[in-house]
XYZ file of C-alpha atoms in Angstrom:
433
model
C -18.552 -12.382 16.271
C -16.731 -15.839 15.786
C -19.570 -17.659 14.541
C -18.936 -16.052 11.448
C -15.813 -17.126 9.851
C -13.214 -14.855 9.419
C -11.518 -15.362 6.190
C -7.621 -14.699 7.286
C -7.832 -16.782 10.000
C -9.245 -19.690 8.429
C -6.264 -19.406 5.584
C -3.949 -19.781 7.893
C -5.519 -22.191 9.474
C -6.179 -24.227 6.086
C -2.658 -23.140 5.709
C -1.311 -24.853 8.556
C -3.739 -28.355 7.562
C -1.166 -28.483 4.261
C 2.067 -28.709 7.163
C 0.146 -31.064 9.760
C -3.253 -32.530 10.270
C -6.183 -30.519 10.874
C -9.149 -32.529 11.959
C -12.921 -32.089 12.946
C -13.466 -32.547 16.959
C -17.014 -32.514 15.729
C -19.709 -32.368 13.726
C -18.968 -29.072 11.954
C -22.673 -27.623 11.601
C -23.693 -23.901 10.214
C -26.594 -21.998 12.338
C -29.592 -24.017 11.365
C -28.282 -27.226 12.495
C -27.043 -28.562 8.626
C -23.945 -30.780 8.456
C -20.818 -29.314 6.654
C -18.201 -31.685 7.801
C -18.018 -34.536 9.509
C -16.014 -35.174 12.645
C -12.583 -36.803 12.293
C -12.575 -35.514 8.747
C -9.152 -33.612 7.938
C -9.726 -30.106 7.054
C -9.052 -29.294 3.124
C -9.836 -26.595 0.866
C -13.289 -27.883 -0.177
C -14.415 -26.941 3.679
C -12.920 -23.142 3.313
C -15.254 -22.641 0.304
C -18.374 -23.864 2.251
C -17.922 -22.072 6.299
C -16.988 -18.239 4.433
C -20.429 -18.664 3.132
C -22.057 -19.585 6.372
C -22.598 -18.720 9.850
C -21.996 -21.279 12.301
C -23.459 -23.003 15.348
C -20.204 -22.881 17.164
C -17.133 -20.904 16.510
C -15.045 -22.985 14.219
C -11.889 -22.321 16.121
C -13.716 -24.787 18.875
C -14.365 -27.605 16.419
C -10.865 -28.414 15.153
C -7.368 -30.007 16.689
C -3.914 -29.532 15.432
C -1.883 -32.718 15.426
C 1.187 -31.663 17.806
C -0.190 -28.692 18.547
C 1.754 -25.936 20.830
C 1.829 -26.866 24.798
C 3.182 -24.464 26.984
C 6.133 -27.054 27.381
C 6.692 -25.824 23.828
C 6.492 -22.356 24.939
C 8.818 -22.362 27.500
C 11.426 -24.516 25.662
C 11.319 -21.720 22.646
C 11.378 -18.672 25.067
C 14.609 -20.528 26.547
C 16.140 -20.855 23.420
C 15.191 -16.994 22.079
C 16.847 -15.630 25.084
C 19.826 -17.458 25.063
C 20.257 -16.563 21.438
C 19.023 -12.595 21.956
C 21.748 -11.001 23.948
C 19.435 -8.165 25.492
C 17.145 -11.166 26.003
C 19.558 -12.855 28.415
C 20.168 -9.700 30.347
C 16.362 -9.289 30.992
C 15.415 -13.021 32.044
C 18.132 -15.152 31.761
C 18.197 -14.878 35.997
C 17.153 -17.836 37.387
C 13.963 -15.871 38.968
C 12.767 -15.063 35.864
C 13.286 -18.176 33.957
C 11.736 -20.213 37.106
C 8.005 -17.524 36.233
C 8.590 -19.066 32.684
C 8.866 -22.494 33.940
C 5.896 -22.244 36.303
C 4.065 -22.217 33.140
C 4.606 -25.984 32.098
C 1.318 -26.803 34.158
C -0.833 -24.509 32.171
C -2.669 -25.846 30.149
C -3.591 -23.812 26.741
C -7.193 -24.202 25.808
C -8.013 -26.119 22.459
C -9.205 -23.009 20.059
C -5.633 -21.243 21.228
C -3.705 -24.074 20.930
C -5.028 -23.729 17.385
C -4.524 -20.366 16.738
C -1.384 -20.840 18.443
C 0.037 -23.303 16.409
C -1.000 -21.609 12.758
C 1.172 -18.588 14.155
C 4.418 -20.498 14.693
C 3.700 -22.704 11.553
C 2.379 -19.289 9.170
C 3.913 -16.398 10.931
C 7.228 -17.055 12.500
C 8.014 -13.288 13.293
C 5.005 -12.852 14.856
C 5.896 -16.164 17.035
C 9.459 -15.375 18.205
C 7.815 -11.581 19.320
C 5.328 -13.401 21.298
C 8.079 -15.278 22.894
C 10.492 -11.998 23.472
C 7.299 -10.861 25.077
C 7.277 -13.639 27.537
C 10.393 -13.060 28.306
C 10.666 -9.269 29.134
C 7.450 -9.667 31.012
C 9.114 -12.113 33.283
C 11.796 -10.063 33.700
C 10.009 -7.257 34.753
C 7.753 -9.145 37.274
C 11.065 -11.021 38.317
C 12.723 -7.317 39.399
C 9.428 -5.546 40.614
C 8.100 -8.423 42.619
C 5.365 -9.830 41.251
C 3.506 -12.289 42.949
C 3.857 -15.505 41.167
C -0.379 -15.879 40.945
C -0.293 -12.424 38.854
C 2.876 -13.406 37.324
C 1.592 -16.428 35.704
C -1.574 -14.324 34.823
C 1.009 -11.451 32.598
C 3.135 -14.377 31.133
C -0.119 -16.231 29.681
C -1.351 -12.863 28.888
C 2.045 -11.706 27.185
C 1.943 -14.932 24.751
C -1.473 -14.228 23.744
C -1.576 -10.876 23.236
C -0.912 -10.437 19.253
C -3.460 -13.600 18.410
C -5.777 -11.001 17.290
C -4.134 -10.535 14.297
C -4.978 -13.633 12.911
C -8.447 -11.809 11.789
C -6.961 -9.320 10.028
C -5.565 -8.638 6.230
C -1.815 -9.887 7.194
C -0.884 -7.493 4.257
C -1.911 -4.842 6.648
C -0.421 -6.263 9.847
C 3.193 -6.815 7.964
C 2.974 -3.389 6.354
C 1.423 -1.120 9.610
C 4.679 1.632 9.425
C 3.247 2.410 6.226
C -0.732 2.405 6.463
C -2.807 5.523 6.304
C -5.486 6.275 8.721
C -8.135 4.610 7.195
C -6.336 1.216 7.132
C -4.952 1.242 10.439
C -8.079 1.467 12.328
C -8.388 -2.873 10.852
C -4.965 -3.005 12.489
C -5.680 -1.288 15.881
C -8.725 -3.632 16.805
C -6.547 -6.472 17.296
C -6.835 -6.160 21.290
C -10.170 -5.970 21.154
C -10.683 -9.572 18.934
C -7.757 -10.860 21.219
C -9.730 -9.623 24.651
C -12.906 -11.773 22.802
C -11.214 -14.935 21.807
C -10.673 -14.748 26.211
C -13.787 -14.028 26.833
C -16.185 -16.546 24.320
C -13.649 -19.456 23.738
C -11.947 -19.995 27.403
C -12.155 -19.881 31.214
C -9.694 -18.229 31.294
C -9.483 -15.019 34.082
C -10.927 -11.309 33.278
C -7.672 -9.656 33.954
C -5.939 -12.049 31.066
C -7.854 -10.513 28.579
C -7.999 -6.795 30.217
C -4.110 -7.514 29.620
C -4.468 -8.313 26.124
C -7.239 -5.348 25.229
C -5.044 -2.534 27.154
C -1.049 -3.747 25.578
C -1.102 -1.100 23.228
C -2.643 1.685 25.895
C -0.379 4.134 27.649
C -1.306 5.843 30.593
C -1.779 8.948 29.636
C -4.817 7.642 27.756
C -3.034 7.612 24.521
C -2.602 4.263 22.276
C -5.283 1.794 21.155
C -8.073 0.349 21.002
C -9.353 3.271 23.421
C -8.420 6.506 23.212
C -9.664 7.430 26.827
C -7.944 9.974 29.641
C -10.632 8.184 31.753
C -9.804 4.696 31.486
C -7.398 3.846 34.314
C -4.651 0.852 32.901
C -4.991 -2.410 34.978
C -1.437 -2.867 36.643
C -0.428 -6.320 34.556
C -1.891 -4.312 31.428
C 0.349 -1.607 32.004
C 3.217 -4.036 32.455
C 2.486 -6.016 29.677
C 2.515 -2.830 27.048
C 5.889 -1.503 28.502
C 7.375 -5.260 27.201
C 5.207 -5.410 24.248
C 6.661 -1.930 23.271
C 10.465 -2.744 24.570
C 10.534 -6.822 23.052
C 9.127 -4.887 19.444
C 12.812 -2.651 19.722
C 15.075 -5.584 20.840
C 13.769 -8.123 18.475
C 15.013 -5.618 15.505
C 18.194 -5.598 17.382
C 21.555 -4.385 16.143
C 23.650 -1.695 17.638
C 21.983 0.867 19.614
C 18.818 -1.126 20.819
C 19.402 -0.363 24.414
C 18.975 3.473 23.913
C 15.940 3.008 21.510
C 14.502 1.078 24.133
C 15.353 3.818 26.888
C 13.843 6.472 24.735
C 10.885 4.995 23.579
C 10.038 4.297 26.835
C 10.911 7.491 28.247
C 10.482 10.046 25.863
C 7.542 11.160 27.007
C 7.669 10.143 30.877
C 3.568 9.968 31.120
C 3.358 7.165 28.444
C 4.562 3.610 30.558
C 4.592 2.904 34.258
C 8.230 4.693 35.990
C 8.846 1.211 37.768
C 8.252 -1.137 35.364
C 10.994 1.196 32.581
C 13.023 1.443 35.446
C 13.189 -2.134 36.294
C 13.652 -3.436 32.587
C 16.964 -0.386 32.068
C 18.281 -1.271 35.070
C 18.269 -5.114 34.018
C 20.519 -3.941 30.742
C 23.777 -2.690 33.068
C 25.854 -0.181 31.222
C 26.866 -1.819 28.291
C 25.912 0.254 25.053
C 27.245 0.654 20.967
C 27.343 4.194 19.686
C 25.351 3.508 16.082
C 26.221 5.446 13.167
C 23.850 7.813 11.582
C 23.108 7.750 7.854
C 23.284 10.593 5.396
C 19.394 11.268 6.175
C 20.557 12.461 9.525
C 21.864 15.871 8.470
C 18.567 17.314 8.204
C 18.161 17.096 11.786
C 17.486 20.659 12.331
C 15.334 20.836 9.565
C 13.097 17.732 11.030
C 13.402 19.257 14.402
C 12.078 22.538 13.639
C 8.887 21.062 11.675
C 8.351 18.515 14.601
C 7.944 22.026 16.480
C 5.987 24.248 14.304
C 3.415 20.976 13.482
C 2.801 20.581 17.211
C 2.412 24.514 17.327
C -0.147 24.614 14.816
C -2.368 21.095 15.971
C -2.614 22.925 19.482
C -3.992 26.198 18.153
C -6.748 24.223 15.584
C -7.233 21.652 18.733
C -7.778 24.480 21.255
C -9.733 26.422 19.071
C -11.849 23.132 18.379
C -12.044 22.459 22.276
C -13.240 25.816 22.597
C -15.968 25.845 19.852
C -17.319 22.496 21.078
C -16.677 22.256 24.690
C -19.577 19.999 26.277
C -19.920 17.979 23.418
C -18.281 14.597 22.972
C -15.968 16.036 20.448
C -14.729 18.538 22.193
C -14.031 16.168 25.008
C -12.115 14.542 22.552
C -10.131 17.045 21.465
C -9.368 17.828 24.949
C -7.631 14.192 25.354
C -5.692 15.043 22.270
C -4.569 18.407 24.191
C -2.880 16.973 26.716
C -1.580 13.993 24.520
C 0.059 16.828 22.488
C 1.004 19.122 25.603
C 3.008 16.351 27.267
C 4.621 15.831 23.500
C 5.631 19.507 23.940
C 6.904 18.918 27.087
C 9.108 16.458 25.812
C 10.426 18.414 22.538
C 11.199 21.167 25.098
C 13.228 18.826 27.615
C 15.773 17.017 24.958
C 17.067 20.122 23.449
C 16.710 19.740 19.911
C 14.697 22.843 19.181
C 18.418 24.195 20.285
C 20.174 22.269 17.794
C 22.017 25.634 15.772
C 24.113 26.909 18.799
C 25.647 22.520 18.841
C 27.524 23.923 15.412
C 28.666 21.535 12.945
C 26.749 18.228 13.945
C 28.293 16.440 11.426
C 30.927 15.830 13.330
C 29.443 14.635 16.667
C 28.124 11.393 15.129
C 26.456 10.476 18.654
C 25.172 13.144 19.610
C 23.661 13.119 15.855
C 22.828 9.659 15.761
C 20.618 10.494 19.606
C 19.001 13.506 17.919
C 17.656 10.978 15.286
C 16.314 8.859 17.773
C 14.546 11.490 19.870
C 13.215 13.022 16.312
C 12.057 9.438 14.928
C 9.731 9.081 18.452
C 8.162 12.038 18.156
C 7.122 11.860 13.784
C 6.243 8.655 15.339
C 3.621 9.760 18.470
C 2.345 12.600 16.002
C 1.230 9.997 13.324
C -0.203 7.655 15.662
C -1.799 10.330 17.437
C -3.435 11.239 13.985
C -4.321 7.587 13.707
C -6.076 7.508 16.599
C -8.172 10.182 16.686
C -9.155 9.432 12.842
C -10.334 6.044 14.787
C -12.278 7.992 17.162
C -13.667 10.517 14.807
C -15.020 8.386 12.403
C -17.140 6.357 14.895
C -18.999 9.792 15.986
C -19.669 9.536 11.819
C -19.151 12.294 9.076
C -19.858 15.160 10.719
C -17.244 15.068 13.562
C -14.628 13.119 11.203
C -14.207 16.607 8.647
C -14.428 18.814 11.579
C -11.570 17.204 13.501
C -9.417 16.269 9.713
C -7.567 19.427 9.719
C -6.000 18.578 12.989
C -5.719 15.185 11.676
C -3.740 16.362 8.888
C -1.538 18.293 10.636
C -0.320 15.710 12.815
C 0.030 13.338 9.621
C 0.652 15.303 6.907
C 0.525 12.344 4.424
C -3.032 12.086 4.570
C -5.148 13.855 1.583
C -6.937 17.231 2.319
C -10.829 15.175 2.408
C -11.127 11.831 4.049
C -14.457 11.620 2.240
C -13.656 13.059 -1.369
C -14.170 11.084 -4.214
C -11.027 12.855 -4.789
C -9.109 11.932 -1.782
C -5.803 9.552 -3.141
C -5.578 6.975 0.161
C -3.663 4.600 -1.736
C -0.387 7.321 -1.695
C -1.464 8.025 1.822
C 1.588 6.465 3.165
């Protein structure tokens, strides 16, 4: 895969040449052994027209050094300063047995094509940096609470700072804008584990289980997430760790009022989803303290959102079911049969907060809170629908044409937005949003 060069991450790393020098380790030569640069040459333009119309001997992530590129001394003196300034932060790892995993790591050393990569994210993408960091440091606390051996420890904290490099090979238009992308452009967005699991396994030494980590952050454990959509697949333990602090550092890095109870219902909304320990570990670590956040004018239609929330989940487990039924034996009924009890334990969760009981509350106007927790719980479940949609449109479309119409009406249903045909010359993706 990488001895093609991808175009996004070579802009960014051309990018990053125009901050700091960005030299040749080495010959830089294309698959039949011709010289395109020189070693020791500084990396310009002219060298991004000539490697996107080659393939390479070598990956060119392995050929090139950052001047004052990132160490892990970096890393652990930015994670200290994030958590001191991110109040939920402090509560998390700002013990002394969680900042002494983080310091553990100023002996690791980061191999050259990361360091790289590494550095062109802190330089290009300085978001995408201080999440990596807030990862870091959630994982640490959680491995701090639960136990972790320090071995496995330092395995999840490498792990947790390389986990989103696999973006760097994909449109950043899509990876700033993924809230809003329809089916069809997610599935560029959802591979990211899967390039970050193979920049572990063709450019370092590094162990298995790091890049297991990495491939499995966005998996839940009820099969559901990305980049496989499998009932079957059982989570590695640090994998499952890692993706209940990916998940929780994505909520407290947005901040403001009311993170600790986004972070409490995202991660237990729908109790099969993330490891019981690990949630309870990381809540427990954020003591009582809480703001009540107000709700905004949107809110009112709570009922409204509530009641469709119920009758789409109603009406993707009758097409699903009667899918399953048609096709049982074949792969995509197997399929749909994950996507059955993805949606049953969704039901399961509508059911236990209440809100399909909302008219007996009265006036909800004026119980902002209990308004403003309605929202919440209403938010995570549009939210599991659509990505549930996503998902299986992912799946689908790799059995080809065939089983991608026969499952888009349940697609559909759990994301409305989409058009009627994913193959229509008709089909409008672009207001698929």
């Amino acid at each position: 895969m990488f001895n093609s060069v991808n175009q996004y991450c070579l802009n960014s790393i051309v990018a990053l040449s125009e901050v700091c020098p960005v030299s040749a380790d080495e010959d830089i030569l294309d698959e039949h052994g011709n010289k395109l640069w020189a070693r020791g040459l500084r990396i310009s333009r002219d060298l991004q027209e000539r490697l996107l119309r080659r393939k390479l001997a070598r990956p060119i992530e392995t050929t090139l050094t950052a001047e004052g590129a990132i160490t892990f001394v970096d890393v652990i003196r930015d994670c200290r300063h994030l958590i001191a300034e991110q109040t939920l932060l402090a509560k998390v790892a700002g013990g002394h047995s969680a900042q002494a995993l983080i310091d553990d790591l100023r002996t690791v050393p980061i191999p050259g094509p990361l360091r790289l990569l590494l550095t062109a994210v802190r330089d290009q993408y300085p978001e995408g940096y201080r999440h990596m960091l807030s990862c870091v440091a959630v994982s640490a606390g959680i491995a701090a609470r639960t136990d972790l051996p320090d071995h496995e420890a330092k395995l999840l904290l490498i792990a947790a700072l390389l986990h989103d490099l696999g973006e760097m090979y994909i449109n950043p238009d899509y990876v700033r804008n993924s809230d809003q992308l329809n089916c069809a452009e997610w599935k560029h967005v959802a591979s990211h584990p899967r390039v970050g699991q193979m920049l572990i396994q063709e450019m370092t030494s590094l162990p298995p289980s790091v890049g297991i980590c990495i491939l499995q952050h966005h998996q839940r454990l009820d099969g559901s997430g990305y980049p496989h959509y499998d009932t079957h697949m059982p989570q590695h333990p640090l994998g499952a760790l890692l993706a209940t602090a990916d998940a929780a550092s994505a909520i407290i890095m947005r901040s403001g009022p009311g993170a600790v109870s986004r972070v409490g219902l995202a991660l237990k909304i729908v109790p099969e989803e993330f490891d019981r320990q690990f949630v309870s570990a990381l809540l427990h670590a954020f003591g009582d303290d809480e703001e009540t956040v107000a709700c905004d004018e949107l809110d009112c239609q709570c009922a409204e959102r509530a009641a469709a929330i119920s009758a789409r989940l109603g009406k993707a487990m009758d097409i699903g079911e009667a899918h399953w039924t048609k096709n049982r034996g074949r792969c995509g009924g197997e399929l749909v049969g994950s996507v059955l009890g993805v949606l049953h334990n969704i039901e399961k969760s509508v059911r236990a907060t209440g809100i399909l009981e909302l008219e007996p509350l009265g006036d909800l106007e004026q119980n902002q809170e209990l308004l403003n927790e309605i929202r919440l719980v209403i938010m995570e479940l549009e939210w599991r629908m659509r990505n549930l949609a996503r998902n299986l449109y992912i799946r689908a479309e790799a059995k080809g044409d065939r089983e991608l119409h026969e499952l888009w009406p349940l697609i559909r249903v759990l994301d409305d937005t989409v058009p009627w045909d994913p193959t229509s010359p008709d089909a409008d993706w672009s207001s698929a949003h």
